[in-house]
Structure formats: C-alpha cells, structure tokens
PDB file of C-alpha atoms in Angstrom:
ATOM      1  CA  MET A   1       3.798   9.607  -7.275  1.00 95.00           C
ATOM      2  CA  LEU A   2       5.732   6.475  -6.999  1.00 97.00           C
ATOM      3  CA  VAL A   3       3.818   3.579  -5.507  1.00 97.00           C
ATOM      4  CA  SER A   4       5.794   0.524  -4.386  1.00 97.00           C
ATOM      5  CA  PHE A   5       4.130  -2.744  -4.426  1.00 97.00           C
ATOM      6  CA  ASP A   6       6.443  -4.211  -1.631  1.00 96.00           C
ATOM      7  CA  TYR A   7       4.397  -7.432  -0.534  1.00 95.00           C
ATOM      8  CA  ASP A   8       3.508 -10.755  -1.090  1.00 93.00           C
ATOM      9  CA  PRO A   9       0.318 -12.729  -1.931  1.00 94.00           C
ATOM     10  CA  GLN A  10      -0.189 -13.920   1.546  1.00 92.00           C
ATOM     11  CA  VAL A  11      -0.963 -10.115   2.552  1.00 94.00           C
ATOM     12  CA  ALA A  12      -2.727  -9.243  -0.657  1.00 93.00           C
ATOM     13  CA  ALA A  13      -6.245  -9.454   0.900  1.00 90.00           C
ATOM     14  CA  GLU A  14      -5.519  -6.710   3.003  1.00 91.00           C
ATOM     15  CA  LEU A  15      -3.224  -4.269   0.706  1.00 94.00           C
ATOM     16  CA  ASP A  16      -4.651  -4.566  -2.672  1.00 94.00           C
ATOM     17  CA  PRO A  17      -7.640  -2.727  -1.785  1.00 92.00           C
ATOM     18  CA  MET A  18      -5.873   0.219  -0.702  1.00 92.00           C
ATOM     19  CA  ALA A  19      -3.490  -0.105  -3.781  1.00 95.00           C
ATOM     20  CA  ARG A  20      -6.765   0.006  -5.664  1.00 94.00           C
ATOM     21  CA  ALA A  21      -7.970   2.938  -3.630  1.00 94.00           C
ATOM     22  CA  VAL A  22      -4.964   5.069  -3.970  1.00 95.00           C
ATOM     23  CA  LEU A  23      -4.413   4.671  -7.642  1.00 96.00           C
ATOM     24  CA  ARG A  24      -8.048   5.637  -8.310  1.00 95.00           C
ATOM     25  CA  HIS A  25      -7.608   8.930  -6.160  1.00 95.00           C
ATOM     26  CA  CYS A  26      -4.363   9.570  -8.449  1.00 95.00           C
ATOM     27  CA  PHE A  27      -6.003   8.793 -11.788  1.00 96.00           C
ATOM     28  CA  ALA A  28      -9.017  10.967 -10.660  1.00 94.00           C
ATOM     29  CA  ARG A  29      -7.223  13.501 -10.252  1.00 94.00           C
ATOM     30  CA  GLY A  30      -4.976  13.352 -13.023  1.00 94.00           C
ATOM     31  CA  VAL A  31      -1.680  12.399 -10.943  1.00 95.00           C
ATOM     32  CA  LYS A  32       1.022  10.464 -12.870  1.00 96.00           C
ATOM     33  CA  VAL A  33       2.076   7.232 -10.852  1.00 97.00           C
ATOM     34  CA  VAL A  34       5.383   5.363 -11.276  1.00 97.00           C
ATOM     35  CA  GLY A  35       4.908   1.560  -9.805  1.00 97.00           C
ATOM     36  CA  MET A  36       7.628  -0.639  -8.894  1.00 96.00           C
ATOM     37  CA  SER A  37       8.207  -3.161  -6.275  1.00 96.00           C
ATOM     38  CA  LEU A  38      10.987  -4.127  -3.936  1.00 96.00           C
ATOM     39  CA  ALA A  39       9.444  -7.416  -3.117  1.00 94.00           C
ATOM     40  CA  PRO A  40      10.047 -10.468  -5.784  1.00 93.00           C
ATOM     41  CA  GLN A  41       6.204 -11.552  -5.558  1.00 92.00           C
ATOM     42  CA  GLY A  42       4.769  -8.141  -5.610  1.00 93.00           C
ATOM     43  CA  ASP A  43       5.901  -7.843  -9.195  1.00 93.00           C
ATOM     44  CA  ALA A  44       3.039  -9.354 -10.914  1.00 94.00           C
ATOM     45  CA  ILE A  45       0.446  -8.108  -8.307  1.00 96.00           C
ATOM     46  CA  GLY A  46       1.475  -4.352  -8.840  1.00 96.00           C
ATOM     47  CA  GLU A  47       1.270  -5.020 -12.736  1.00 96.00           C
ATOM     48  CA  GLY A  48      -2.072  -6.303 -12.376  1.00 96.00           C
ATOM     49  CA  ILE A  49      -3.706  -3.897 -10.156  1.00 96.00           C
ATOM     50  CA  ILE A  50      -1.949  -0.507 -11.648  1.00 97.00           C
ATOM     51  CA  THR A  51      -3.222  -1.888 -15.230  1.00 96.00           C
ATOM     52  CA  GLN A  52      -6.763  -2.710 -14.056  1.00 95.00           C
ATOM     53  CA  VAL A  53      -7.143   0.634 -12.621  1.00 96.00           C
ATOM     54  CA  ALA A  54      -5.638   2.567 -15.523  1.00 96.00           C
ATOM     55  CA  ARG A  55      -7.957   0.931 -17.688  1.00 95.00           C
ATOM     56  CA  GLU A  56     -10.893   2.237 -15.535  1.00 94.00           C
ATOM     57  CA  TYR A  57      -9.802   5.551 -16.097  1.00 94.00           C
ATOM     58  CA  ASP A  58      -8.582   5.181 -19.557  1.00 95.00           C
ATOM     59  CA  LYS A  59      -4.907   6.256 -18.650  1.00 96.00           C
ATOM     60  CA  LYS A  60      -2.018   5.393 -21.302  1.00 96.00           C
ATOM     61  CA  LEU A  61       1.095   3.320 -20.226  1.00 96.00           C
ATOM     62  CA  GLY A  62       4.234   5.435 -20.718  1.00 94.00           C
ATOM     63  CA  GLN A  63       2.075   8.645 -20.610  1.00 95.00           C
ATOM     64  CA  ASP A  64      -0.172   8.916 -17.388  1.00 96.00           C
ATOM     65  CA  TYR A  65       1.692   5.895 -15.645  1.00 96.00           C
ATOM     66  CA  CYS A  66       4.809   3.733 -15.660  1.00 97.00           C
ATOM     67  CA  TYR A  67       5.418   0.148 -14.121  1.00 97.00           C
ATOM     68  CA  PHE A  68       8.923  -0.817 -13.573  1.00 97.00           C
ATOM     69  CA  GLY A  69       8.159  -4.153 -11.822  1.00 94.00           C
ATOM     70  CA  PHE A  70      10.291  -5.744  -9.101  1.00 96.00           C
ATOM     71  CA  ARG A  71      13.916  -4.496  -8.577  1.00 94.00           C
ATOM     72  CA  PRO A  72      16.413  -6.380  -6.694  1.00 93.00           C
ATOM     73  CA  GLY A  73      18.567  -4.163  -4.302  1.00 90.00           C
ATOM     74  CA  GLY A  74      16.422  -2.952  -1.708  1.00 91.00           C
ATOM     75  CA  THR A  75      18.220  -0.075  -0.158  1.00 93.00           C
ATOM     76  CA  ILE A  76      20.398   0.168  -2.940  1.00 95.00           C
ATOM     77  CA  ILE A  77      17.794   0.900  -5.288  1.00 95.00           C
ATOM     78  CA  MET A  78      16.183   3.567  -2.696  1.00 96.00           C
ATOM     79  CA  LEU A  79      19.633   5.399  -2.706  1.00 96.00           C
ATOM     80  CA  GLN A  80      20.245   5.173  -6.433  1.00 96.00           C
ATOM     81  CA  MET A  81      16.806   6.429  -7.191  1.00 96.00           C
ATOM     82  CA  GLY A  82      17.873   9.656  -5.212  1.00 95.00           C
ATOM     83  CA  VAL A  83      20.867  10.598  -7.352  1.00 95.00           C
ATOM     84  CA  ASN A  84      19.621   9.080 -10.797  1.00 96.00           C
ATOM     85  CA  VAL A  85      16.101   7.352 -11.174  1.00 96.00           C
ATOM     86  CA  LYS A  86      16.966   6.411 -14.830  1.00 95.00           C
ATOM     87  CA  LYS A  87      20.070   4.086 -13.713  1.00 95.00           C
ATOM     88  CA  ALA A  88      18.156   2.516 -10.929  1.00 95.00           C
ATOM     89  CA  LEU A  89      15.074   1.858 -13.413  1.00 95.00           C
ATOM     90  CA  PRO A  90      16.823   1.461 -16.737  1.00 95.00           C
ATOM     91  CA  LEU A  91      13.767  -0.634 -18.184  1.00 95.00           C
ATOM     92  CA  ASP A  92      10.419  -0.838 -17.590  1.00 95.00           C
ATOM     93  CA  TYR A  93       8.271  -4.119 -16.677  1.00 96.00           C
ATOM     94  CA  TYR A  94       7.669  -4.275 -20.482  1.00 96.00           C
ATOM     95  CA  GLN A  95      11.405  -4.185 -21.273  1.00 96.00           C
ATOM     96  CA  THR A  96      10.680  -0.506 -22.561  1.00 96.00           C
ATOM     97  CA  PRO A  97      13.795   1.713 -22.217  1.00 96.00           C
ATOM     98  CA  TYR A  98      13.353   4.668 -19.542  1.00 95.00           C
ATOM     99  CA  ASP A  99      14.084   7.339 -22.530  1.00 94.00           C
ATOM    100  CA  SER A 100      11.322   5.743 -24.415  1.00 95.00           C
ATOM    101  CA  LEU A 101       8.745   6.543 -21.744  1.00 96.00           C
ATOM    102  CA  PRO A 102       7.458  10.155 -22.457  1.00 95.00           C
ATOM    103  CA  MET A 103       6.353  10.275 -18.559  1.00 95.00           C
ATOM    104  CA  MET A 104       9.595  10.063 -17.465  1.00 95.00           C
ATOM    105  CA  LYS A 105      11.328  12.579 -19.274  1.00 93.00           C
ATOM    106  CA  ASN A 106      11.303  15.267 -16.548  1.00 92.00           C
ATOM    107  CA  ILE A 107      11.750  12.554 -13.674  1.00 95.00           C
ATOM    108  CA  HIS A 108      15.540  12.677 -12.438  1.00 95.00           C
ATOM    109  CA  ASN A 109      15.730  11.934  -8.844  1.00 95.00           C
ATOM    110  CA  TYR A 110      13.375  12.469  -5.792  1.00 96.00           C
ATOM    111  CA  ASP A 111      12.982  15.915  -6.273  1.00 96.00           C
ATOM    112  CA  ASP A 112      10.870  15.150  -9.101  1.00 96.00           C
ATOM    113  CA  ILE A 113       8.702  12.901  -7.076  1.00 96.00           C
ATOM    114  CA  ALA A 114       6.097  14.395  -4.881  1.00 95.00           C
ATOM    115  CA  MET A 115       5.655  11.497  -2.455  1.00 96.00           C
ATOM    116  CA  VAL A 116       6.331   7.662  -2.013  1.00 97.00           C
ATOM    117  CA  LEU A 117       3.870   5.036  -0.776  1.00 97.00           C
ATOM    118  CA  SER A 118       5.142   1.803   0.102  1.00 97.00           C
ATOM    119  CA  LEU A 119       2.503  -0.895   0.464  1.00 97.00           C
ATOM    120  CA  ALA A 120       4.014  -3.693   2.542  1.00 95.00           C
ATOM    121  CA  GLY A 121       3.470  -6.214   5.159  1.00 92.00           C
ATOM    122  CA  SER A 122       6.699  -5.968   6.737  1.00 91.00           C
ATOM    123  CA  THR A 123       9.424  -3.099   7.420  1.00 92.00           C
ATOM    124  CA  TYR A 124       9.852  -1.924   3.703  1.00 95.00           C
ATOM    125  CA  PRO A 125       7.902   1.485   4.413  1.00 96.00           C
ATOM    126  CA  VAL A 126      10.585   1.973   7.454  1.00 96.00           C
ATOM    127  CA  SER A 127      13.454   1.400   4.794  1.00 96.00           C
ATOM    128  CA  TRP A 128      12.183   4.012   2.608  1.00 96.00           C
ATOM    129  CA  MET A 129      11.634   6.253   5.177  1.00 96.00           C
ATOM    130  CA  ILE A 130      15.307   6.106   6.375  1.00 95.00           C
ATOM    131  CA  PHE A 131      16.937   5.711   2.897  1.00 96.00           C
ATOM    132  CA  ALA A 132      14.753   7.870   0.763  1.00 95.00           C
ATOM    133  CA  GLY A 133      12.906  10.442   3.345  1.00 95.00           C
ATOM    134  CA  THR A 134      15.635  11.137   5.644  1.00 93.00           C
ATOM    135  CA  LYS A 135      18.543  11.418   3.198  1.00 93.00           C
ATOM    136  CA  PHE A 136      16.959  12.826   0.276  1.00 96.00           C
ATOM    137  CA  GLY A 137      13.550  14.521   1.764  1.00 94.00           C
ATOM    138  CA  VAL A 138      10.910  12.989  -0.426  1.00 96.00           C
ATOM    139  CA  LYS A 139       7.700  12.485   1.638  1.00 96.00           C
ATOM    140  CA  ILE A 140       6.884   9.032   2.736  1.00 97.00           C
ATOM    141  CA  GLY A 141       3.572   7.386   3.229  1.00 96.00           C
ATOM    142  CA  ALA A 142       2.620   3.727   3.932  1.00 96.00           C
ATOM    143  CA  GLY A 143       0.187   1.114   3.490  1.00 95.00           C
ATOM    144  CA  GLN A 144       0.342  -1.503   6.049  1.00 94.00           C
ATOM    145  CA  THR A 145      -1.463  -4.630   7.122  1.00 93.00           C
ATOM    146  CA  ALA A 146      -3.218  -4.330  10.497  1.00 90.00           C
ATOM    147  CA  VAL A 147      -0.376  -6.045  12.866  1.00 91.00           C
ATOM    148  CA  MET A 148       2.415  -4.005  11.367  1.00 92.00           C
ATOM    149  CA  ALA A 149       0.620  -0.394  11.388  1.00 91.00           C
ATOM    150  CA  PRO A 150       1.011   0.119  15.064  1.00 92.00           C
ATOM    151  CA  ASP A 151       4.859  -0.226  14.750  1.00 92.00           C
ATOM    152  CA  ASN A 152       4.874   3.138  12.775  1.00 92.00           C
ATOM    153  CA  TYR A 153       2.785   5.404  15.197  1.00 92.00           C
ATOM    154  CA  PRO A 154       6.089   6.707  16.483  1.00 94.00           C
ATOM    155  CA  PHE A 155       6.980   7.765  12.834  1.00 94.00           C
ATOM    156  CA  LEU A 156       3.433   9.303  12.294  1.00 92.00           C
ATOM    157  CA  GLN A 157       3.760  11.574  15.410  1.00 93.00           C
ATOM    158  CA  THR A 158       7.369  12.748  14.406  1.00 94.00           C
ATOM    159  CA  LYS A 159       5.986  13.191  10.755  1.00 93.00           C
ATOM    160  CA  GLN A 160       8.510  11.082   9.125  1.00 95.00           C
ATOM    161  CA  PHE A 161       5.709   9.359   7.599  1.00 95.00           C
ATOM    162  CA  ILE A 162       2.945  11.852   6.119  1.00 95.00           C
ATOM    163  CA  GLY A 163       0.506   9.286   6.448  1.00 94.00           C
ATOM    164  CA  GLN A 164      -0.595   5.677   6.885  1.00 93.00           C
ATOM    165  CA  LEU A 165      -3.519   3.125   5.722  1.00 93.00           C
ATOM    166  CA  GLY A 166      -3.509   0.539   8.289  1.00 91.00           C
ATOM    167  CA  GLY A 167      -4.923  -3.022   7.204  1.00 87.00           C
ATOM    168  CA  MET A 168      -8.612  -3.759   5.891  1.00 85.00           C
ATOM    169  CA  LYS A 169      -9.594  -0.800   8.087  1.00 86.00           C
ATOM    170  CA  GLY A 170      -7.741   1.719   6.448  1.00 86.00           C
ATOM    171  CA  GLY A 171      -8.749   0.305   2.980  1.00 87.00           C
ATOM    172  CA  ALA A 172     -12.150   0.712   3.440  1.00 86.00           C
ATOM    173  CA  GLU A 173     -11.830   4.308   4.700  1.00 88.00           C
ATOM    174  CA  TYR A 174      -9.872   5.385   1.614  1.00 87.00           C
ATOM    175  CA  GLU A 175     -12.666   3.853  -0.439  1.00 89.00           C
ATOM    176  CA  GLN A 176     -15.185   5.643   1.288  1.00 87.00           C
ATOM    177  CA  MET A 177     -13.316   8.802   0.860  1.00 88.00           C
ATOM    178  CA  ILE A 178     -12.887   8.775  -2.657  1.00 87.00           C
ATOM    179  CA  VAL A 179     -16.540   7.806  -3.034  1.00 87.00           C
ATOM    180  CA  ASP A 180     -17.624  10.699  -0.993  1.00 86.00           C
ATOM    181  CA  ALA A 181     -15.146  12.959  -2.911  1.00 86.00           C
ATOM    182  CA  GLY A 182     -16.834  11.916  -6.214  1.00 84.00           C
ATOM    183  CA  TYR A 183     -13.590  10.113  -7.572  1.00 83.00           C
ATOM    184  CA  TYR A 184     -15.312   6.711  -7.675  1.00 83.00           C
ATOM    185  CA  HIS A 185     -18.722   5.387  -7.719  1.00 76.00           C
ATOM    186  CA  LYS A 186     -19.180   2.859  -5.030  1.00 78.00           C
ATOM    187  CA  PRO A 187     -17.160   1.335  -2.058  1.00 75.00           C
ATOM    188  CA  ASP A 188     -15.028  -1.776  -3.128  1.00 75.00           C
ATOM    189  CA  VAL A 189     -13.832  -5.026  -1.614  1.00 72.00           C
ATOM    190  CA  ALA A 190     -12.376  -3.666   1.709  1.00 69.00           C
ATOM    191  CA  SER A 191     -15.750  -1.878   2.466  1.00 68.00           C
ATOM    192  CA  LYS A 192     -17.608  -5.076   1.857  1.00 70.00           C
ATOM    193  CA  ALA A 193     -15.226  -7.141   3.793  1.00 68.00           C
ATOM    194  CA  MET A 194     -15.505  -4.876   7.100  1.00 68.00           C
ATOM    195  CA  GLY A 195     -18.930  -6.356   7.672  1.00 72.00           C
ATOM    196  CA  ALA A 196     -17.618  -9.882   7.803  1.00 73.00           C
ATOM    197  CA  ILE A 197     -14.567  -8.556  10.215  1.00 71.00           C
ATOM    198  CA  ALA A 198     -17.290  -7.077  12.610  1.00 75.00           C
ATOM    199  CA  TYR A 199     -19.366 -10.144  12.801  1.00 75.00           C
ATOM    200  CA  SER A 200     -16.088 -12.185  13.440  1.00 80.00           C
ATOM    201  CA  HIS A 201     -15.141  -9.682  16.331  1.00 75.00           C
ATOM    202  CA  LEU A 202     -18.752 -10.043  17.822  1.00 86.00           C
ATOM    203  CA  LEU A 203     -18.440 -13.761  17.332  1.00 87.00           C
ATOM    204  CA  ILE A 204     -14.944 -13.648  19.370  1.00 90.00           C
ATOM    205  CA  ILE A 205     -16.426 -11.491  21.975  1.00 91.00           C
ATOM    206  CA  LEU A 206     -19.516 -13.958  22.434  1.00 89.00           C
ATOM    207  CA  LEU A 207     -17.190 -16.919  22.738  1.00 91.00           C
ATOM    208  CA  ILE A 208     -15.037 -15.026  25.475  1.00 92.00           C
ATOM    209  CA  ILE A 209     -18.213 -14.384  27.306  1.00 92.00           C
ATOM    210  CA  LEU A 210     -19.246 -18.003  27.089  1.00 89.00           C
ATOM    211  CA  GLY A 211     -16.057 -19.125  28.056  1.00 89.00           C
ATOM    212  CA  ASN A 212     -15.963 -17.034  31.305  1.00 90.00           C
ATOM    213  CA  ILE A 213     -19.577 -18.324  32.129  1.00 89.00           C
ATOM    214  CA  GLY A 214     -18.534 -21.575  31.675  1.00 87.00           C
ATOM    215  CA  TYR A 215     -15.619 -21.025  34.109  1.00 84.00           C
ATOM    216  CA  PHE A 216     -17.512 -19.822  36.837  1.00 85.00           C
ATOM    217  CA  ILE A 217     -20.156 -22.468  36.579  1.00 85.00           C
ATOM    218  CA  SER A 218     -17.324 -25.018  36.725  1.00 85.00           C
ATOM    219  CA  LYS A 219     -16.000 -23.460  39.882  1.00 80.00           C
ATOM    220  CA  LYS A 220     -19.220 -23.398  41.618  1.00 80.00           C
ATOM    221  CA  ILE A 221     -19.871 -27.119  40.610  1.00 80.00           C
ATOM    222  CA  GLU A 222     -16.530 -27.500  42.405  1.00 78.00           C
ATOM    223  CA  GLN A 223     -17.051 -25.654  45.376  1.00 77.00           C
ATOM    224  CA  LYS A 224     -20.297 -27.551  46.114  1.00 73.00           C
ATOM    225  CA  LYS A 225     -18.478 -31.269  45.916  1.00 66.00           C
TER     226      LYS A 225
END
C-alpha cells in the first residue's frame, strides 16, 4: 500500500490522526507500506508519523515499510510510478538506494501496489485518481479535511475513489474501527477531539438561538415605540 502525505502543518490536526489509524491498521495486519509526499512540508510530517507507528508494531525500515519523503514533480511522479517506481523514487528519505531496500525488490509499478491513499487538504487525491487511478487502474483512497471531503462525493459514487476519510470525524471513526477489530488498544486523538467539537457545535446552536431571540425582542421594542 502506498500512503502519500500530501498535506501541510496547517491541516495536520485533522489528517495526522487518520494517518496514524490507517498505518496502525496496516501494520497490525502485516501490510507493507510505502510512504511518500508530494507536498514539501509533508516530508517531515510523514516521516515522523510512519516512524512512530512502525515502532509501536516493531516494524523494520526497508523490510516492513519504506519512506521516500517529498518528491517534486506532482503529476509527473504519479505517471512515472506507473511505468517504473524505481526511476520515480531512486533514493529513500534516508538516501538509501532503491535496490538496497528489500521490501521494494518486487515493486515495479502500480501493478504491485494494492492501493494509493492520498492524505490531503487540497486536490491531490483527485490528481492521484486521474493520473494513477484512471490511467493505470490502481485503487485510490482519500483522506481529506472536512471542508474538502464533500467535493469528492461524486468520485465515491462512481467508485473512482474506493473510500474516503473526512476530517476529524473520519479519523475518529477509523480509530474506533481498529479498536473494535482488536488492532489497537484504545481510541486516540481524533476520538478525544470529537467531544470538544460536539460541544462547540452546541455552543454555536445556542448562540444562534440567542441571536434570534434578541432579534425578535428588539423588533417588539421598536414596534412599541
């Protein structure tokens, strides 16, 4: 599985939890993971998360997972990986040559990758869908911020995306799913944050109600004058 950390720090609060949940699911099931990023600032974000989760499951770099960091070029990289992954990713994040990574020995193109998951606060998942999914037939999944997720519903309906995680809620649901399945011992950050989000929504509703009450009271006062 390929996980692309295509996001910047400003949306990390929403996307980091789902990234951890997905990686925990993969490592618990013995799924090998290739990590990378098409966003410059996603480079260090991805490295930190994949290293942390790999340690939790005692996974070995180069054998159970590989991380290639930021790759400039965007759609060019997507297309090149469909032909030859080695040419697109000649060195990993730690400057280890592709041929020195045992896990990558049998990975030549998208035919050897079960799916691509793009985590992003922008349209990177759609680009993966167009240039990797449509052209080469690899399955594409998306992890998006809450404001971006609705834009992808048409692609979910047409099965151009095989699935999507949307915002903090999506991360919390995935956390609970892997806990229920026995892949992790407790819900994590996203699940804890949902309480605060729920209270903030209630506060907004209360303020709207108070605003409307104030409006009608002021209208009555004006009518009496």
